[in-house]
Structures are given as C-alpha cells and as structure tokens.
CSV table of C-alpha atoms in Angstrom, one decimal:
chain,number,residue,atom,x,y,z
J,1,MET,CA,-151.2,-70.9,24.3
J,2,PHE,CA,-150.6,-67.6,23.1
J,3,PHE,CA,-150.8,-68.5,19.9
J,4,GLU,CA,-152.7,-64.6,18.5
J,5,ILE,CA,-150.3,-62.5,21.2
J,6,ALA,CA,-147.1,-64.5,20.0
J,7,LEU,CA,-147.9,-63.9,16.0
J,8,ILE,CA,-149.0,-60.3,16.7
J,9,ALA,CA,-145.7,-59.7,19.2
J,10,TYR,CA,-143.4,-61.2,16.7
J,11,ILE,CA,-144.6,-59.5,13.6
J,12,THR,CA,-144.6,-56.0,15.5
J,13,ASP,CA,-141.0,-55.9,16.3
J,14,ARG,CA,-139.7,-57.2,12.8
J,15,LEU,CA,-141.9,-54.4,11.3
J,16,PHE,CA,-141.4,-51.8,14.3
J,17,GLY,CA,-138.5,-53.0,16.1
J,18,GLU,CA,-137.8,-51.0,19.5
J,19,PHE,CA,-140.4,-48.0,20.7
J,20,LYS,CA,-138.3,-44.7,20.7
J,21,PHE,CA,-140.1,-42.6,22.3
J,22,ILE,CA,-141.5,-44.9,25.4
J,23,ARG,CA,-138.4,-46.3,27.9
J,24,HIS,CA,-137.5,-50.3,27.1
J,25,PRO,CA,-138.7,-52.5,29.1
J,26,VAL,CA,-135.5,-54.0,29.8
J,27,VAL,CA,-134.1,-50.5,30.5
J,28,LEU,CA,-136.5,-50.3,32.9
J,29,MET,CA,-135.6,-53.5,35.0
J,30,GLY,CA,-131.7,-52.4,33.6
J,31,ASP,CA,-132.3,-49.3,36.5
J,32,PHE,CA,-133.5,-51.6,39.1
J,33,ILE,CA,-131.0,-53.8,39.3
J,34,THR,CA,-128.1,-50.7,39.8
J,35,ALA,CA,-130.4,-49.1,42.3
J,36,PHE,CA,-131.0,-52.4,44.6
J,37,GLN,CA,-126.6,-53.1,44.0
J,38,LYS,CA,-125.9,-49.1,44.6
J,39,ARG,CA,-127.9,-49.5,47.6
J,40,PHE,CA,-127.6,-53.6,49.0
J,41,TYR,CA,-125.2,-55.1,47.2
J,42,ARG,CA,-122.8,-57.5,49.0
J,43,ASP,CA,-120.6,-60.4,49.0
J,44,SER,CA,-123.5,-63.1,50.0
J,45,ILE,CA,-125.5,-65.8,47.6
J,46,LEU,CA,-128.2,-64.7,49.8
J,47,ARG,CA,-127.8,-60.5,48.8
J,48,GLY,CA,-128.3,-61.8,45.3
J,49,PHE,CA,-131.4,-63.8,45.8
J,50,TRP,CA,-133.0,-61.0,47.0
J,51,LEU,CA,-132.3,-58.8,44.3
J,52,VAL,CA,-134.4,-61.7,42.8
J,53,PHE,CA,-136.8,-61.4,44.9
J,54,TRP,CA,-137.8,-58.8,44.3
J,55,LEU,CA,-137.4,-57.8,40.4
J,56,LEU,CA,-139.7,-60.4,39.3
J,57,ALA,CA,-142.4,-59.2,42.4
J,58,THR,CA,-142.0,-56.5,41.0
J,59,VAL,CA,-142.1,-57.6,37.4
J,60,LEU,CA,-145.3,-59.6,38.5
J,61,ALA,CA,-146.9,-57.0,40.2
J,62,ILE,CA,-146.9,-54.6,37.0
J,63,ILE,CA,-148.0,-56.9,34.2
J,64,TYR,CA,-149.9,-59.7,36.0
J,65,PRO,CA,-152.3,-56.7,36.0
J,66,ILE,CA,-152.1,-55.3,32.6
J,67,SER,CA,-151.9,-58.9,31.1
J,68,LEU,CA,-156.0,-59.6,31.8
J,69,ILE,CA,-156.5,-57.0,29.6
J,70,GLY,CA,-158.7,-59.1,26.9
J,71,ASN,CA,-157.8,-56.9,23.7
J,72,PRO,CA,-154.9,-59.5,21.8
J,73,TRP,CA,-153.9,-56.3,20.0
J,74,VAL,CA,-152.7,-54.3,23.0
J,75,LEU,CA,-151.3,-57.5,24.7
J,76,GLY,CA,-149.2,-58.2,20.8
J,77,ILE,CA,-147.8,-55.0,21.3
J,78,ILE,CA,-147.1,-54.4,24.5
J,79,ALA,CA,-145.8,-58.5,24.4
J,80,SER,CA,-143.3,-56.8,21.2
J,81,THR,CA,-141.2,-54.8,23.8
J,82,GLY,CA,-139.5,-58.1,24.6
J,83,ILE,CA,-139.1,-59.9,21.5
J,84,ALA,CA,-135.3,-58.1,20.1
J,85,GLY,CA,-135.5,-60.1,16.3
J,86,LYS,CA,-135.4,-56.8,14.1
J,87,MET,CA,-132.2,-54.7,16.9
J,88,LEU,CA,-130.4,-57.6,17.1
J,89,TYR,CA,-130.4,-58.2,12.9
J,90,GLU,CA,-129.9,-54.8,12.4
J,91,SER,CA,-127.0,-54.6,14.9
J,92,VAL,CA,-125.3,-57.4,13.2
J,93,ARG,CA,-125.7,-55.9,10.4
J,94,ASN,CA,-123.9,-52.9,10.8
J,95,VAL,CA,-120.9,-54.6,12.7
J,96,LEU,CA,-120.6,-54.8,8.2
J,97,HIS,CA,-120.4,-50.7,7.9
J,98,GLU,CA,-119.1,-49.8,11.8
J,99,PRO,CA,-116.4,-52.7,13.0
J,100,GLN,CA,-116.1,-51.1,15.8
J,101,SER,CA,-120.0,-51.0,17.3
J,102,ILE,CA,-119.0,-54.9,17.7
J,103,ARG,CA,-118.2,-53.3,21.4
J,104,TYR,CA,-121.9,-52.7,22.1
J,105,LEU,CA,-123.3,-56.1,22.3
J,106,VAL,CA,-120.6,-58.0,23.0
J,107,SER,CA,-119.3,-59.0,26.8
J,108,ARG,CA,-115.6,-59.8,25.7
J,109,ASP,CA,-112.2,-57.6,25.3
J,110,THR,CA,-112.7,-56.0,21.9
J,111,ASP,CA,-110.1,-52.8,21.6
J,112,ASN,CA,-107.6,-55.4,19.7
J,113,LEU,CA,-109.5,-57.5,18.2
J,114,ASN,CA,-108.9,-58.1,14.4
J,115,GLU,CA,-110.9,-57.8,11.1
J,116,SER,CA,-111.9,-61.9,11.9
J,117,ASP,CA,-112.3,-61.8,15.1
J,118,ILE,CA,-115.0,-58.5,14.9
J,119,ARG,CA,-117.0,-60.7,12.7
J,120,LYS,CA,-116.7,-63.9,14.5
J,121,ALA,CA,-117.6,-62.0,17.7
J,122,ALA,CA,-120.3,-60.6,15.1
J,123,ILE,CA,-121.5,-64.4,13.8
J,124,GLU,CA,-121.7,-66.1,17.6
J,125,THR,CA,-123.8,-63.2,19.1
J,126,TYR,CA,-126.5,-63.1,16.3
J,127,ALA,CA,-126.6,-66.9,16.8
J,128,GLU,CA,-126.1,-67.0,20.7
J,129,ASN,CA,-129.0,-63.9,21.1
J,130,LEU,CA,-131.3,-65.8,18.6
J,131,SER,CA,-132.4,-67.7,21.3
J,132,ASP,CA,-131.9,-65.2,24.1
J,133,GLY,CA,-133.5,-62.5,22.5
J,134,VAL,CA,-135.7,-63.9,20.3
J,135,ILE,CA,-137.1,-67.8,20.0
J,136,ALA,CA,-136.3,-67.6,24.3
J,137,PRO,CA,-138.8,-64.8,25.0
J,138,LEU,CA,-141.6,-65.9,22.4
J,139,PHE,CA,-141.2,-69.3,24.1
J,140,TYR,CA,-142.9,-67.8,27.6
J,141,LEU,CA,-144.8,-65.6,25.5
J,142,LEU,CA,-146.4,-68.5,23.6
J,143,VAL,CA,-147.2,-70.8,26.6
J,144,PHE,CA,-147.1,-68.5,29.6
J,145,GLY,CA,-148.7,-65.3,28.4
J,146,LEU,CA,-147.4,-62.1,29.2
J,147,VAL,CA,-146.3,-62.3,32.5
J,148,GLY,CA,-143.8,-65.6,31.1
J,149,LEU,CA,-142.7,-63.3,28.8
J,150,PHE,CA,-141.2,-60.6,31.2
J,151,LEU,CA,-140.5,-63.0,33.9
J,152,TYR,CA,-138.1,-64.1,31.6
J,153,LYS,CA,-136.8,-60.8,30.9
J,154,ALA,CA,-135.8,-59.6,34.1
J,155,ILE,CA,-134.2,-63.0,34.9
J,156,ASN,CA,-131.9,-62.7,31.3
J,157,THR,CA,-132.0,-58.8,32.1
J,158,LEU,CA,-130.2,-59.9,35.9
J,159,ASP,CA,-127.9,-62.4,33.3
J,160,SER,CA,-126.9,-59.9,31.5
J,161,MET,CA,-125.8,-57.6,35.1
J,162,VAL,CA,-124.5,-59.7,37.3
J,163,GLY,CA,-124.4,-63.4,36.2
J,164,TYR,CA,-120.5,-63.2,35.3
J,165,ARG,CA,-117.8,-65.5,37.1
J,166,ASN,CA,-116.0,-62.7,38.8
J,167,GLU,CA,-114.7,-61.7,42.5
J,168,ARG,CA,-117.6,-59.7,42.5
J,169,TYR,CA,-120.8,-61.6,40.7
J,170,GLU,CA,-119.0,-65.2,42.0
J,171,LYS,CA,-121.7,-65.1,44.7
J,172,PHE,CA,-123.9,-61.7,44.3
J,173,GLY,CA,-125.1,-63.2,40.5
J,174,LYS,CA,-125.2,-67.1,40.7
J,175,VAL,CA,-129.2,-67.2,41.7
J,176,SER,CA,-129.8,-65.0,38.8
J,177,ALA,CA,-127.1,-67.2,36.8
J,178,ARG,CA,-128.7,-70.6,37.5
J,179,LEU,CA,-132.3,-69.8,36.8
J,180,ASP,CA,-131.2,-68.4,33.4
J,181,ASP,CA,-128.8,-71.3,32.5
J,182,VAL,CA,-132.8,-73.5,33.0
J,183,LEU,CA,-134.8,-71.1,31.7
J,184,ASN,CA,-133.1,-71.0,28.4
J,185,TYR,CA,-132.6,-75.0,28.4
J,186,LEU,CA,-135.0,-76.2,26.0
J,187,PRO,CA,-135.2,-72.9,23.8
J,188,SER,CA,-130.9,-72.9,23.0
J,189,ARG,CA,-131.6,-76.3,21.5
J,190,ILE,CA,-134.6,-75.5,20.4
J,191,THR,CA,-133.2,-73.1,18.7
J,192,ALA,CA,-130.2,-74.7,17.3
J,193,VAL,CA,-132.4,-77.8,15.4
J,194,MET,CA,-134.3,-74.1,13.7
J,195,ILE,CA,-130.5,-73.0,13.0
J,196,LEU,CA,-129.5,-76.4,11.4
J,197,VAL,CA,-133.6,-77.2,9.8
J,198,LEU,CA,-133.5,-73.6,8.4
J,199,PHE,CA,-129.8,-73.9,6.9
J,200,GLY,CA,-131.1,-77.5,5.3
J,201,ASN,CA,-128.4,-78.8,7.7
J,202,LEU,CA,-130.1,-81.6,10.3
J,203,SER,CA,-127.7,-84.5,9.1
J,204,ALA,CA,-124.5,-81.9,11.9
J,205,LEU,CA,-128.0,-82.4,14.8
J,206,LYS,CA,-125.2,-84.8,16.1
J,207,LYS,CA,-122.0,-82.9,16.0
J,208,THR,CA,-124.0,-79.2,17.1
J,209,TRP,CA,-124.6,-81.9,20.6
J,210,HIS,CA,-120.8,-82.5,20.7
J,211,TYR,CA,-119.8,-78.8,20.4
J,212,GLY,CA,-122.2,-77.6,21.7
J,213,ALA,CA,-121.7,-79.2,25.2
J,214,LEU,CA,-118.3,-78.3,25.1
J,215,HIS,CA,-119.5,-74.9,26.3
J,216,GLU,CA,-119.0,-73.3,29.4
J,217,SER,CA,-122.3,-72.9,29.5
J,218,PRO,CA,-125.3,-75.2,29.6
J,219,ASN,CA,-127.0,-73.3,26.8
J,220,ALA,CA,-124.9,-71.0,24.8
J,221,GLY,CA,-123.0,-73.5,22.3
J,222,TYR,CA,-125.9,-75.0,21.2
J,223,PRO,CA,-127.2,-72.5,18.8
J,224,ILE,CA,-123.3,-71.3,18.3
J,225,ALA,CA,-122.0,-74.7,17.0
J,226,ALA,CA,-125.5,-75.0,14.3
J,227,MET,CA,-124.0,-71.5,13.2
J,228,ALA,CA,-121.1,-72.4,12.7
J,229,LEU,CA,-121.4,-76.5,11.0
J,230,SER,CA,-124.2,-74.4,8.4
J,231,LEU,CA,-121.9,-71.9,7.7
J,232,ASP,CA,-118.7,-74.4,7.5
J,233,LEU,CA,-117.0,-72.1,9.6
J,234,SER,CA,-114.9,-72.3,13.5
J,235,LEU,CA,-116.1,-70.0,16.1
J,236,GLY,CA,-114.6,-70.0,19.8
J,237,GLY,CA,-111.2,-69.8,20.1
J,238,PRO,CA,-108.8,-67.7,22.7
J,239,THR,CA,-111.1,-64.3,24.2
J,240,SER,CA,-110.4,-61.9,26.2
J,241,TYR,CA,-112.5,-60.5,28.6
J,242,PHE,CA,-112.0,-57.8,31.6
J,243,GLY,CA,-108.4,-58.4,30.9
J,244,LYS,CA,-107.8,-61.8,30.7
J,245,MET,CA,-107.6,-64.8,27.9
J,246,LYS,CA,-110.1,-67.0,28.5
J,247,GLU,CA,-109.5,-70.9,26.3
J,248,LYS,CA,-112.8,-71.5,25.0
J,249,PRO,CA,-112.6,-74.7,22.3
J,250,TYR,CA,-113.2,-74.3,19.0
J,251,PHE,CA,-117.3,-75.2,18.0
J,252,GLY,CA,-117.4,-76.0,13.9
J,253,ASP,CA,-114.8,-77.4,12.1
J,254,GLY,CA,-114.3,-75.1,9.0
J,255,LYS,CA,-112.5,-71.8,8.8
J,256,ARG,CA,-111.5,-69.8,10.8
J,257,GLU,CA,-111.1,-66.5,8.9
J,258,ILE,CA,-113.9,-64.7,8.9
J,259,SER,CA,-115.2,-62.7,6.3
J,260,ASP,CA,-118.4,-59.7,6.4
J,261,GLY,CA,-119.4,-63.0,3.8
J,262,ASP,CA,-120.2,-65.5,6.6
J,263,ILE,CA,-122.2,-62.4,8.3
J,264,ARG,CA,-124.2,-62.0,5.3
J,265,ARG,CA,-124.6,-65.3,4.9
J,266,ALA,CA,-125.9,-65.9,8.1
J,267,LEU,CA,-127.8,-63.0,7.9
J,268,ALA,CA,-129.6,-64.9,5.4
J,269,LEU,CA,-131.2,-66.9,8.7
J,270,GLN,CA,-134.0,-64.3,8.7
J,271,TRP,CA,-135.9,-63.9,6.2
J,272,LYS,CA,-136.9,-67.8,6.8
J,273,LEU,CA,-136.4,-68.5,10.0
J,274,ASP,CA,-139.5,-65.4,9.8
J,275,THR,CA,-141.6,-67.2,7.2
J,276,LEU,CA,-141.1,-70.2,9.3
J,277,LEU,CA,-142.5,-68.6,13.2
J,278,ILE,CA,-145.3,-66.7,11.0
J,279,LEU,CA,-146.4,-70.4,9.5
J,280,LEU,CA,-146.2,-72.0,13.0
J,281,LEU,CA,-147.9,-69.2,14.9
J,282,ALA,CA,-150.6,-68.6,12.3
J,283,ALA,CA,-150.9,-72.0,11.9
J,284,GLY,CA,-151.4,-72.3,16.4
J,285,VAL,CA,-154.5,-69.5,16.0
J,286,TRP,CA,-155.8,-71.1,13.1
J,287,ALA,CA,-156.2,-74.4,15.0
C-alpha cells in the first residue's frame, strides 16, 4: 500500500490546497469531457461508454509513466492535486460570510433558498464531499497508487458532469454514473463511520444505515445521515433541481431550522479528521 505517498499528499493538500499556478487536473478532465460532448454527443449508452473509455485511457496514458517516478515526495505532491480537503473546508466556511456562494458548491437550484436552506445545503455538501473529495481519493491512492487516484477522479468528474437523470444524460451518462456508484460504495460508508466516531456518536450507526438507504443515490445518503445524526439535525427534504421540485426524504430526526452555529459544528470535525488520518497514515508508514 502507498502509505508514504498518501501521507505526503494529505499534508500537502491541508497546508497548501490547490496550486494556483497550474491548471487543475480535474479542470483538464472537464475540458476533455466538454470537448467530447461538443463533437461526439449522442443520446445513447454506447456513446457515453466511449466517453468513459477515452477519458480513462487518456488519464492512464499520462499518469502511468509519472507513477514510475521513484521519489515519493514528487508523487505525493502530484497526488495532493487529487484531494480537495482544504478547498472543501474553506468553501463551506465561506458560506458563513457569503451565503450566495453556495451556488458554486451544489447542483440544486439556489435562487430561492432561504437562510436555513442555504446552511442545510452547505452541511450536506460538506458531508457528501468529505467522501467524494477526501476519503475516496485517499482510499484509491492508498490502495492503487497515483493511477488509482486519478482514474477515480476521472470517473467522479464524469459523474459530476454527465451523471444526471434528465433528458440529455439519462442514457449518455449512465455508464459514468454506475461506475461512480460502484467506486464510492466503500468510501461513502467508511466516511459515515468516521463521522460518527469523530463526533463520539457510533451508537447512531444503525440509524445512519437506515436513513442512508433512503437516498436516491446508493452512497450519498450515508455521510449525510451520519452528519445529521451527529449534529441532531434533519437534512435533506424537498429540493429543487433544474426548476423541478424533488421530494427527497429527510435524513436524521433533529431540528430542521439550520443555523450558522450548525455549520461551525460541522466544520469542527475537520481538525479531528486531520489528526486521525495523519496518525493512521503515519502508522502505516512506520509499520
């Protein structure tokens, strides 16, 4: 397992976040997806499969030779670009000062959200993206190295851009969405358990699994439910996407009016998570 590279990558991300002087790998993947759609889009599962195939092939062709570099510091710094812990924390914290910045963090309609709904969306995206942006990339880096990390990021980026159940992407995005579901199965549940443990709320594990299974996604509900139960909140509920109201279930059985203090309590998880992950990865290096 790639403990040393993962440790360097995690610490680098927490200290420096995104490197502003380079074009981020996820942005480059997004450019590829956009270009493919402009030229080759067709309302078919097969055409969506070819998008997945060519993006993964391109990523593999670039990343595999880089992964052969023998210096763990170089690999760790490169790998840090696939972990979004610092950016996620700062983006959610920024909602406290600029509530309208929530539009950059979520796919739901944000124009008519009240203050409580904005805070709820911030906590939900923080919980969900702890899995997608931190734990899952770290998991695939740890187990499969640099190649595993960036292949995961490619599939996750595909899902975020074309993995929607609407008229345009129902067929074209199906392969991307299903692959993302498979790859996030374990990390989402690991994230949920870690949230419960770090909040000292492991007794809510059974409830977390109950509420998590109610989500339309096979994975997203688990970290959201764990966060809701740990903060004594009800997250989820009716949400508008692309101008249509979706009747989502509630996750948790606490209060539904969300305050700034609830966002701060959610973000207080970060230093505990940092401590736990750094200790675990350092122990792996030492062992």
